[in-house]
mmCIF file of C-alpha atoms in Angstrom:
data_model
loop_
_atom_site.group_PDB
_atom_site.id
_atom_site.type_symbol
_atom_site.label_atom_id
_atom_site.label_comp_id
_atom_site.label_asym_id
_atom_site.label_seq_id
_atom_site.Cartn_x
_atom_site.Cartn_y
_atom_site.Cartn_z
ATOM 1 C CA MET U 1 66.859 0.869 41.482
ATOM 2 C CA ASP U 2 66.375 3.296 38.627
ATOM 3 C CA VAL U 3 69.353 5.010 36.999
ATOM 4 C CA TYR U 4 68.965 8.234 35.030
ATOM 5 C CA ILE U 5 71.605 10.170 33.101
ATOM 6 C CA SER U 6 71.163 13.885 32.507
ATOM 7 C CA PRO U 7 72.814 15.832 29.630
ATOM 8 C CA ASP U 8 75.381 17.385 31.982
ATOM 9 C CA ASP U 9 76.909 13.936 32.724
ATOM 10 C CA VAL U 10 75.190 13.640 36.091
ATOM 11 C CA VAL U 11 74.004 10.151 37.036
ATOM 12 C CA HIS U 12 70.919 9.878 39.252
ATOM 13 C CA PHE U 13 70.499 6.690 41.317
ATOM 14 C CA VAL U 14 66.973 6.317 42.738
ATOM 15 C CA PHE U 15 66.215 3.671 45.379
ATOM 16 C CA LEU U 16 62.677 2.587 44.500
ATOM 17 C CA SER U 17 61.764 1.311 47.991
ATOM 18 C CA THR U 18 62.786 4.399 49.947
ATOM 19 C CA ARG U 19 62.814 7.050 47.170
ATOM 20 C CA LYS U 20 66.287 8.044 48.312
ATOM 21 C CA ARG U 21 68.346 9.686 45.530
ATOM 22 C CA LEU U 22 72.069 9.961 44.890
ATOM 23 C CA ARG U 23 73.478 12.358 42.247
ATOM 24 C CA LEU U 24 77.014 11.907 40.886
ATOM 25 C CA LYS U 25 78.968 13.987 38.380
ATOM 26 C CA VAL U 26 81.079 11.444 36.458
ATOM 27 C CA THR U 27 83.066 11.194 33.247
ATOM 28 C CA PRO U 28 81.405 9.945 30.043
ATOM 29 C CA LEU U 29 83.567 6.813 30.114
ATOM 30 C CA LEU U 30 82.372 5.876 33.608
ATOM 31 C CA ILE U 31 78.798 6.415 32.453
ATOM 32 C CA GLU U 32 79.464 3.956 29.635
ATOM 33 C CA CYS U 33 80.800 1.474 32.182
ATOM 34 C CA LEU U 34 77.500 1.344 34.070
ATOM 35 C CA GLU U 35 75.999 -1.083 31.557
ATOM 36 C CA TRP U 36 78.897 -3.491 32.186
ATOM 37 C CA LEU U 37 77.812 -4.041 35.806
ATOM 38 C CA ASP U 38 75.571 -7.059 35.203
ATOM 39 C CA GLY U 39 77.411 -9.582 37.369
ATOM 40 C CA SER U 40 79.028 -11.422 34.474
ATOM 41 C CA ALA U 41 82.610 -10.280 35.134
ATOM 42 C CA SER U 42 84.844 -9.563 38.113
ATOM 43 C CA VAL U 43 85.930 -6.069 39.131
ATOM 44 C CA MET U 44 89.491 -6.739 37.941
ATOM 45 C CA GLU U 45 88.246 -7.899 34.530
ATOM 46 C CA LEU U 46 86.110 -4.793 34.203
ATOM 47 C CA ASP U 47 88.992 -2.587 35.321
ATOM 48 C CA ALA U 48 91.181 -4.021 32.540
ATOM 49 C CA ARG U 49 88.406 -3.350 30.070
ATOM 50 C CA TYR U 50 88.112 0.200 31.378
ATOM 51 C CA GLU U 51 91.849 0.836 31.035
ATOM 52 C CA ALA U 52 91.750 -0.432 27.445
ATOM 53 C CA GLN U 53 88.886 1.911 26.646
ATOM 54 C CA ALA U 54 90.688 4.830 28.286
ATOM 55 C CA SER U 55 93.831 4.152 26.235
ATOM 56 C CA ARG U 56 91.830 3.885 23.026
ATOM 57 C CA LEU U 57 90.172 7.218 23.738
ATOM 58 C CA ASP U 58 93.551 8.717 24.669
ATOM 59 C CA SER U 59 92.153 9.982 27.956
ATOM 60 C CA LYS U 60 94.993 11.800 29.743
ATOM 61 C CA HIS U 61 93.388 11.906 33.199
ATOM 62 C CA PRO U 62 91.059 8.963 33.417
ATOM 63 C CA SER U 63 89.050 8.532 36.614
ATOM 64 C CA SER U 64 89.734 5.396 38.650
ATOM 65 C CA PHE U 65 87.251 2.652 37.789
ATOM 66 C CA VAL U 66 88.016 0.721 40.980
ATOM 67 C CA ASP U 67 87.467 3.804 43.159
ATOM 68 C CA PHE U 68 84.140 4.378 41.401
ATOM 69 C CA ILE U 69 83.053 0.779 42.033
ATOM 70 C CA GLN U 70 84.111 0.930 45.672
ATOM 71 C CA TYR U 71 82.136 4.140 46.151
ATOM 72 C CA LEU U 72 78.965 2.618 44.646
ATOM 73 C CA TYR U 73 79.455 -0.494 46.773
ATOM 74 C CA GLY U 74 79.787 1.611 49.922
ATOM 75 C CA LYS U 75 76.511 3.376 49.118
ATOM 76 C CA GLY U 76 74.633 0.098 48.672
ATOM 77 C CA ILE U 77 74.136 0.670 44.950
ATOM 78 C CA LEU U 78 76.297 -2.292 43.962
ATOM 79 C CA VAL U 79 76.312 -5.618 45.791
ATOM 80 C CA ARG U 80 78.047 -8.930 45.367
ATOM 81 C CA LYS U 81 76.162 -11.259 43.060
ATOM 82 C CA ASP U 82 75.833 -14.009 45.675
ATOM 83 C CA TRP U 83 75.399 -11.858 48.784
ATOM 84 C CA MET U 84 72.104 -13.461 49.860
ATOM 85 C CA HIS U 85 73.360 -17.034 49.462
ATOM 86 C CA ASN U 86 76.349 -16.301 51.685
ATOM 87 C CA ALA U 87 74.014 -15.769 54.660
ATOM 88 C CA PHE U 88 70.906 -17.852 53.941
ATOM 89 C CA CYS U 89 69.997 -21.264 52.579
ATOM 90 C CA PRO U 90 68.404 -21.525 49.092
ATOM 91 C CA GLU U 91 64.892 -21.948 50.518
ATOM 92 C CA GLN U 92 65.266 -18.783 52.596
ATOM 93 C CA VAL U 93 66.681 -16.841 49.649
ATOM 94 C CA GLU U 94 63.777 -17.927 47.455
ATOM 95 C CA ARG U 95 61.320 -16.844 50.131
ATOM 96 C CA TYR U 96 62.942 -13.622 51.315
ATOM 97 C CA SER U 97 64.849 -12.196 48.331
ATOM 98 C CA ARG U 98 62.402 -9.308 47.900
ATOM 99 C CA GLN U 99 62.517 -8.530 51.613
ATOM 100 C CA LEU U 100 66.318 -8.576 51.572
ATOM 101 C CA ASN U 101 66.423 -6.174 48.626
ATOM 102 C CA PHE U 102 64.073 -3.855 50.523
ATOM 103 C CA PHE U 103 66.222 -4.107 53.656
ATOM 104 C CA LEU U 104 69.302 -3.348 51.562
ATOM 105 C CA ASP U 105 67.727 -0.038 50.531
ATOM 106 C CA ILE U 106 67.087 0.779 54.187
ATOM 107 C CA GLU U 107 70.383 -0.396 55.669
ATOM 108 C CA GLU U 108 72.689 0.436 52.720
ATOM 109 C CA SER U 109 74.933 -2.592 53.255
ATOM 110 C CA GLU U 110 74.700 -6.334 52.667
ATOM 111 C CA ALA U 111 75.825 -7.179 56.206
ATOM 112 C CA ALA U 112 73.255 -4.885 57.835
ATOM 113 C CA ALA U 113 70.453 -6.140 55.570
ATOM 114 C CA THR U 114 71.155 -9.787 56.370
ATOM 115 C CA ALA U 115 71.524 -8.968 60.083
ATOM 116 C CA LEU U 116 68.117 -7.249 60.044
ATOM 117 C CA LEU U 117 66.395 -10.288 58.528
ATOM 118 C CA LYS U 118 68.083 -12.559 61.069
ATOM 119 C CA ARG U 119 66.867 -10.325 63.923
ATOM 120 C CA ILE U 120 63.381 -10.467 62.427
ATOM 121 C CA MET U 121 63.446 -14.254 62.140
ATOM 122 C CA ASN U 122 64.608 -14.620 65.761
ATOM 123 C CA CYS U 123 62.343 -11.971 67.306
ATOM 124 C CA ARG U 124 59.559 -13.323 69.523
ATOM 125 C CA ILE U 125 56.420 -11.182 69.389
ATOM 126 C CA ALA U 126 53.429 -11.314 71.712
ATOM 127 C CA LEU U 127 50.378 -10.201 69.714
ATOM 128 C CA ILE U 128 47.454 -9.258 71.965
ATOM 129 C CA GLY U 129 44.256 -9.216 69.916
ATOM 130 C CA ILE U 130 43.761 -10.827 66.502
ATOM 131 C CA GLY U 131 40.902 -8.779 65.126
ATOM 132 C CA ALA U 132 40.496 -6.336 62.274
ATOM 133 C CA VAL U 133 43.937 -4.775 62.714
ATOM 134 C CA GLY U 134 45.756 -7.483 64.670
ATOM 135 C CA SER U 135 45.108 -10.101 61.993
ATOM 136 C CA TRP U 136 46.471 -7.796 59.267
ATOM 137 C CA ILE U 137 49.555 -7.105 61.375
ATOM 138 C CA LEU U 138 50.098 -10.834 61.827
ATOM 139 C CA ARG U 139 49.772 -11.488 58.081
ATOM 140 C CA GLU U 140 52.297 -8.767 57.211
ATOM 141 C CA LEU U 141 54.724 -9.798 59.947
ATOM 142 C CA VAL U 142 54.786 -13.385 58.680
ATOM 143 C CA GLN U 143 55.211 -12.215 55.094
ATOM 144 C CA ILE U 144 58.178 -10.046 56.006
ATOM 145 C CA GLY U 145 59.941 -12.858 57.883
ATOM 146 C CA PHE U 146 58.749 -12.983 61.517
ATOM 147 C CA GLN U 147 57.982 -16.520 62.649
ATOM 148 C CA ARG U 148 57.995 -16.641 66.469
ATOM 149 C CA PHE U 149 54.700 -15.599 68.041
ATOM 150 C CA ILE U 150 52.658 -15.677 71.221
ATOM 151 C CA LEU U 151 49.059 -15.237 70.015
ATOM 152 C CA VAL U 152 46.493 -13.999 72.529
ATOM 153 C CA ASP U 153 42.754 -13.659 71.870
ATOM 154 C CA PRO U 154 39.800 -15.013 73.894
ATOM 155 C CA LYS U 155 37.232 -14.878 71.066
ATOM 156 C CA THR U 156 36.159 -17.235 68.305
ATOM 157 C CA LEU U 157 36.017 -16.610 64.575
ATOM 158 C CA LYS U 158 32.579 -15.356 63.499
ATOM 159 C CA PRO U 159 30.825 -15.041 60.113
ATOM 160 C CA ALA U 160 31.052 -11.232 60.363
ATOM 161 C CA ASP U 161 34.837 -11.499 60.464
ATOM 162 C CA ARG U 162 34.913 -12.333 56.750
ATOM 163 C CA THR U 163 34.778 -8.605 55.940
ATOM 164 C CA ARG U 164 37.590 -7.482 58.231
ATOM 165 C CA ASN U 165 39.811 -10.336 59.408
ATOM 166 C CA ALA U 166 42.906 -10.923 57.248
ATOM 167 C CA ILE U 167 43.189 -14.630 58.118
ATOM 168 C CA PHE U 168 39.485 -15.485 57.876
ATOM 169 C CA ASP U 169 38.631 -19.003 56.748
ATOM 170 C CA HIS U 170 34.939 -19.891 56.484
ATOM 171 C CA ARG U 171 35.795 -23.512 57.316
ATOM 172 C CA LEU U 172 37.073 -22.382 60.735
ATOM 173 C CA ILE U 173 34.056 -20.365 61.887
ATOM 174 C CA GLY U 174 33.532 -21.056 65.572
ATOM 175 C CA GLU U 175 37.185 -21.913 66.177
ATOM 176 C CA PRO U 176 39.226 -19.821 68.682
ATOM 177 C CA LYS U 177 40.971 -16.945 66.919
ATOM 178 C CA ALA U 178 44.241 -17.735 68.664
ATOM 179 C CA LEU U 179 44.229 -21.255 67.184
ATOM 180 C CA VAL U 180 43.196 -19.948 63.748
ATOM 181 C CA ALA U 181 46.116 -17.513 63.897
ATOM 182 C CA GLU U 182 48.502 -20.260 64.992
ATOM 183 C CA ARG U 183 47.386 -22.435 62.070
ATOM 184 C CA PHE U 184 47.953 -19.512 59.709
ATOM 185 C CA VAL U 185 51.519 -18.943 60.952
ATOM 186 C CA HIS U 186 52.364 -22.627 60.566
ATOM 187 C CA SER U 187 51.010 -22.594 57.009
ATOM 188 C CA GLN U 188 53.127 -19.591 55.994
ATOM 189 C CA ALA U 189 56.357 -19.351 58.005
ATOM 190 C CA LEU U 190 59.418 -21.456 57.171
ATOM 191 C CA GLU U 191 60.317 -22.291 60.782
ATOM 192 C CA PRO U 192 57.249 -21.360 62.876
ATOM 193 C CA GLU U 193 57.343 -21.314 66.647
ATOM 194 C CA THR U 194 54.041 -20.344 68.253
ATOM 195 C CA ARG U 195 51.998 -20.437 71.422
ATOM 196 C CA ALA U 196 48.237 -19.811 71.277
ATOM 197 C CA ILE U 197 46.519 -18.379 74.366
ATOM 198 C CA GLN U 198 42.707 -18.165 74.611
ATOM 199 C CA SER U 199 42.554 -15.729 77.516
ATOM 200 C CA PRO U 200 41.466 -12.081 77.826
ATOM 201 C CA LEU U 201 43.654 -9.210 78.941
ATOM 202 C CA ASP U 202 41.908 -7.423 81.806
ATOM 203 C CA ILE U 203 42.738 -5.487 84.946
ATOM 204 C CA GLU U 204 43.430 -8.635 86.965
ATOM 205 C CA THR U 205 45.666 -10.288 84.346
ATOM 206 C CA ASN U 206 49.246 -11.066 85.290
ATOM 207 C CA VAL U 207 51.002 -10.140 82.042
ATOM 208 C CA GLU U 208 54.065 -12.294 82.609
ATOM 209 C CA GLU U 209 51.931 -15.319 83.445
ATOM 210 C CA LEU U 210 49.862 -14.642 80.313
ATOM 211 C CA ILE U 211 52.659 -14.351 77.730
ATOM 212 C CA GLY U 212 55.741 -15.616 79.547
ATOM 213 C CA ALA U 213 59.091 -13.962 80.135
ATOM 214 C CA ASP U 214 60.671 -14.815 76.766
ATOM 215 C CA THR U 215 59.152 -11.974 74.733
ATOM 216 C CA ASP U 216 61.114 -9.403 72.707
ATOM 217 C CA LEU U 217 58.209 -7.144 71.670
ATOM 218 C CA ILE U 218 54.544 -6.785 72.610
ATOM 219 C CA ILE U 219 51.875 -5.567 70.187
ATOM 220 C CA ASN U 220 48.545 -4.472 71.621
ATOM 221 C CA THR U 221 45.404 -4.286 69.497
ATOM 222 C CA ALA U 222 43.014 -5.360 72.270
ATOM 223 C CA ASP U 223 40.206 -2.797 72.314
ATOM 224 C CA GLU U 224 38.160 -4.463 75.059
ATOM 225 C CA PRO U 225 37.377 -3.245 77.568
ATOM 226 C CA TYR U 226 39.189 -0.249 75.994
ATOM 227 C CA ILE U 227 42.491 -0.033 74.166
ATOM 228 C CA GLY U 228 43.597 2.867 76.371
ATOM 229 C CA ALA U 229 43.178 0.712 79.488
ATOM 230 C CA THR U 230 44.850 -2.387 78.042
ATOM 231 C CA SER U 231 47.717 -0.262 76.713
ATOM 232 C CA ILE U 232 48.356 1.358 80.095
ATOM 233 C CA LYS U 233 48.485 -2.056 81.748
ATOM 234 C CA LEU U 234 50.910 -3.417 79.153
ATOM 235 C CA SER U 235 52.943 -0.199 79.091
ATOM 236 C CA ARG U 236 53.564 -0.341 82.825
ATOM 237 C CA TYR U 237 54.724 -3.931 82.499
ATOM 238 C CA CYS U 238 56.979 -3.072 79.544
ATOM 239 C CA VAL U 239 58.572 -0.093 81.317
ATOM 240 C CA GLU U 240 59.365 -2.321 84.274
ATOM 241 C CA LYS U 241 60.856 -5.006 82.014
ATOM 242 C CA GLY U 242 62.507 -2.649 79.494
ATOM 243 C CA LEU U 243 60.474 -4.100 76.608
ATOM 244 C CA PRO U 244 59.184 -2.177 73.584
ATOM 245 C CA LEU U 245 55.406 -1.990 73.158
ATOM 246 C CA LEU U 246 53.536 -1.168 69.965
ATOM 247 C CA VAL U 247 50.033 0.170 70.491
ATOM 248 C CA ALA U 248 48.164 -0.444 67.250
ATOM 249 C CA GLY U 249 44.573 -1.041 66.245
ATOM 250 C CA GLY U 250 41.773 1.229 65.155
ATOM 251 C CA PHE U 251 38.344 1.852 66.598
ATOM 252 C CA ASP U 252 35.419 4.247 66.252
ATOM 253 C CA ALA U 253 36.824 7.443 64.718
ATOM 254 C CA HIS U 254 40.408 6.173 64.605
ATOM 255 C CA LEU U 255 40.263 3.422 62.011
ATOM 256 C CA ALA U 256 43.619 4.126 60.337
ATOM 257 C CA SER U 257 45.914 4.714 63.292
ATOM 258 C CA LEU U 258 49.648 5.109 62.660
ATOM 259 C CA SER U 259 50.264 3.256 65.968
ATOM 260 C CA GLU U 260 52.519 4.282 68.846
ATOM 261 C CA MET U 261 55.896 2.665 69.449
ATOM 262 C CA ILE U 262 56.687 2.869 73.148
ATOM 263 C CA VAL U 263 60.346 2.289 73.996
ATOM 264 C CA PRO U 264 61.102 2.582 77.733
ATOM 265 C CA GLY U 265 63.473 5.452 78.465
ATOM 266 C CA GLN U 266 63.190 6.857 74.943
ATOM 267 C CA THR U 267 59.534 7.572 74.158
ATOM 268 C CA PRO U 268 56.444 8.508 76.188
ATOM 269 C CA CYS U 269 54.691 5.606 77.850
ATOM 270 C CA SER U 270 50.925 5.105 77.807
ATOM 271 C CA ASP U 271 50.596 6.960 81.120
ATOM 272 C CA CYS U 272 52.376 9.941 79.510
ATOM 273 C CA TYR U 273 49.750 9.920 76.762
ATOM 274 C CA ALA U 274 46.937 9.668 79.316
ATOM 275 C CA ILE U 275 48.313 12.638 81.276
ATOM 276 C CA HIS U 276 48.751 14.609 78.031
ATOM 277 C CA PHE U 277 45.139 14.111 76.971
ATOM 278 C CA GLU U 278 43.816 14.749 80.466
ATOM 279 C CA GLU U 279 45.461 18.183 80.342
ATOM 280 C CA THR U 280 44.802 19.106 76.697
ATOM 281 C CA LEU U 281 41.173 17.923 76.685
ATOM 282 C CA ARG U 282 40.201 19.434 80.016
ATOM 283 C CA GLY U 283 36.749 21.007 79.615
ATOM 284 C CA TRP U 284 36.150 19.403 76.202
ATOM 285 C CA LYS U 285 32.797 17.762 75.613
ATOM 286 C CA PRO U 286 32.068 15.376 72.743
ATOM 287 C CA ILE U 287 29.495 16.286 70.110
ATOM 288 C CA SER U 288 26.570 13.944 69.642
ATOM 289 C CA HIS U 289 26.802 11.774 66.534
ATOM 290 C CA PRO U 290 24.577 13.137 63.739
ATOM 291 C CA VAL U 291 23.214 9.646 63.003
ATOM 292 C CA VAL U 292 21.116 8.416 65.902
ATOM 293 C CA ASP U 293 20.415 4.867 64.710
ATOM 294 C CA ARG U 294 23.706 3.315 63.540
ATOM 295 C CA ARG U 295 22.707 -0.350 63.721
ATOM 296 C CA ARG U 296 22.886 -0.683 59.934
ATOM 297 C CA GLY U 297 26.296 0.998 59.695
ATOM 298 C CA PHE U 298 29.065 -0.993 58.073
ATOM 299 C CA GLY U 299 31.885 0.235 60.322
ATOM 300 C CA GLY U 300 35.405 0.692 58.989
ATOM 301 C CA LEU U 301 36.803 -0.380 55.652
ATOM 302 C CA PRO U 302 39.242 -3.326 55.549
ATOM 303 C CA SER U 303 41.619 -1.068 53.612
ATOM 304 C CA LEU U 304 41.876 1.202 56.664
ATOM 305 C CA SER U 305 42.787 -1.781 58.834
ATOM 306 C CA ALA U 306 45.427 -2.812 56.299
ATOM 307 C CA PHE U 307 46.809 0.739 56.291
ATOM 308 C CA ALA U 308 47.055 0.750 60.099
ATOM 309 C CA ALA U 309 48.766 -2.654 60.033
ATOM 310 C CA SER U 310 51.301 -1.597 57.399
ATOM 311 C CA ALA U 311 52.208 1.512 59.398
ATOM 312 C CA ALA U 312 52.653 -0.659 62.492
ATOM 313 C CA VAL U 313 54.847 -3.246 60.757
ATOM 314 C CA LEU U 314 57.098 -0.561 59.266
ATOM 315 C CA LYS U 315 57.597 0.873 62.749
ATOM 316 C CA ILE U 316 58.650 -2.557 63.980
ATOM 317 C CA VAL U 317 61.127 -2.933 61.121
ATOM 318 C CA ARG U 318 62.482 0.527 61.876
ATOM 319 C CA LEU U 319 62.889 -0.405 65.535
ATOM 320 C CA LEU U 320 65.018 -3.428 64.584
ATOM 321 C CA SER U 321 66.936 -1.600 61.861
ATOM 322 C CA GLU U 322 70.507 -0.414 62.440
ATOM 323 C CA ASN U 323 69.669 2.833 60.620
ATOM 324 C CA GLY U 324 66.294 3.287 62.292
ATOM 325 C CA GLY U 325 67.372 6.253 64.390
ATOM 326 C CA ASP U 326 65.140 7.659 67.090
ATOM 327 C CA VAL U 327 61.667 6.160 67.308
ATOM 328 C CA GLU U 328 58.868 8.557 66.418
ATOM 329 C CA GLN U 329 57.159 10.060 69.442
ATOM 330 C CA GLY U 330 53.534 10.916 68.887
ATOM 331 C CA ARG U 331 50.192 9.838 67.568
ATOM 332 C CA GLY U 332 48.654 10.056 64.129
ATOM 333 C CA GLU U 333 46.113 8.633 61.739
ATOM 334 C CA PHE U 334 45.071 8.669 58.119
ATOM 335 C CA LEU U 335 41.969 10.825 57.575
ATOM 336 C CA PHE U 336 39.951 8.911 55.012
ATOM 337 C CA ASP U 337 37.568 11.731 54.078
ATOM 338 C CA GLN U 338 40.413 14.226 53.561
ATOM 339 C CA TYR U 339 43.033 11.827 52.171
ATOM 340 C CA SER U 340 45.679 13.246 54.478
ATOM 341 C CA ILE U 341 47.755 12.331 57.537
ATOM 342 C CA ASP U 342 47.042 14.040 60.849
ATOM 343 C CA SER U 343 49.682 13.648 63.546
ATOM 344 C CA PHE U 344 51.119 15.364 66.593
ATOM 345 C CA LYS U 345 54.046 14.806 68.916
ATOM 346 C CA VAL U 346 53.903 13.933 72.603
ATOM 347 C CA GLU U 347 57.001 14.254 74.783
ATOM 348 C CA ARG U 348 57.971 12.118 77.745
ATOM 349 C CA ASN U 349 56.536 13.547 80.938
ATOM 350 C CA PRO U 350 59.308 13.866 83.551
ATOM 351 C CA GLU U 351 56.619 13.725 86.256
ATOM 352 C CA CYS U 352 55.053 10.523 84.896
ATOM 353 C CA PRO U 353 54.603 8.043 87.774
ATOM 354 C CA THR U 354 55.450 5.136 85.436
ATOM 355 C CA CYS U 355 58.436 6.214 83.327
ATOM 356 C CA GLY U 356 59.456 9.584 84.769
ATOM 357 C CA ASP U 357 62.273 7.944 86.702
ATOM 358 C CA PHE U 358 63.061 5.179 84.213
ATOM 359 C CA GLU U 359 66.774 5.148 84.980
ATOM 360 C CA ARG U 360 66.058 4.369 88.621
ATOM 361 C CA LEU U 361 63.708 1.587 87.616
ATOM 362 C CA GLN U 362 66.360 0.069 85.362
ATOM 363 C CA ALA U 363 68.979 0.210 88.082
ATOM 364 C CA ARG U 364 66.598 -1.585 90.440
ATOM 365 C CA ALA U 365 65.824 -4.211 87.778
ATOM 366 C CA ASP U 366 69.535 -4.812 87.160
#
């Protein structure tokens, strides 16, 4: 956090992670007290020091130091010195202190920040597809604290993956990607719990038989046979089960997708998106690519895959956050040639055959 003091005795607190700002008009003596807040003394000791200073300055209407401290504490600006160690063991604090400080900026309280990390550590994620984007998502999820995974990919690691796969290891070329991913998780997570599945997701796949019934969130980056088809299949399963689904990945002209978080009953499902595009693109015909022979093309940049993964992981954190609010409804992507974000919103379709009557489906499931 940065703290700035303007000439009119206004203190500016800037949360570096979220860029949130708080402006306070305070007395000069309270401004002086800010440098005392280094964790070396208790609030009562500092209050006595404040009262002594106020008496020395002959301040007739001094502001309450304790009220000021309580206000800053309530806003998440001040925290207890040992707040992390009260909830986590030393090894976890050493590993996740930066994440906890980031979560504190988001949640604005110690209790909510620690609760968020605990939800992350206990969340079981089924990751379908461990390619250019899926592997980056996995790397970031493990780094932020996730450690329980069901890893699904039917392919093996290839030499070409060195340019785009975030967990590539040249010693493991030819090994199944699901097993490579499982090995990566066990090398990074503190308490890993994984299941590697070397099977494809296709029209005939029974999703529950593939990933099991103990999943909290599904992430789809499987672009074969087509990510639209695999997402619809998973979305229908998730609506029936009341599970959130994140559709991530990038392909062809959509290499830096912002991903779509599908929450049954709250956001559009994949069928809603399909109906939307069927209506909005009616009569549209694609333009032929200006380059006829693209065999020597290099495809997308790894940085675009990393961007798509980061956007996806932040959406997952927001979903689990107490202050996350409503999940974004829509689709978007980073336009590399224009250095801008293009996005649009899609509403739930009340006539959707999959989620249009979600409440009825939930009642039947219950």
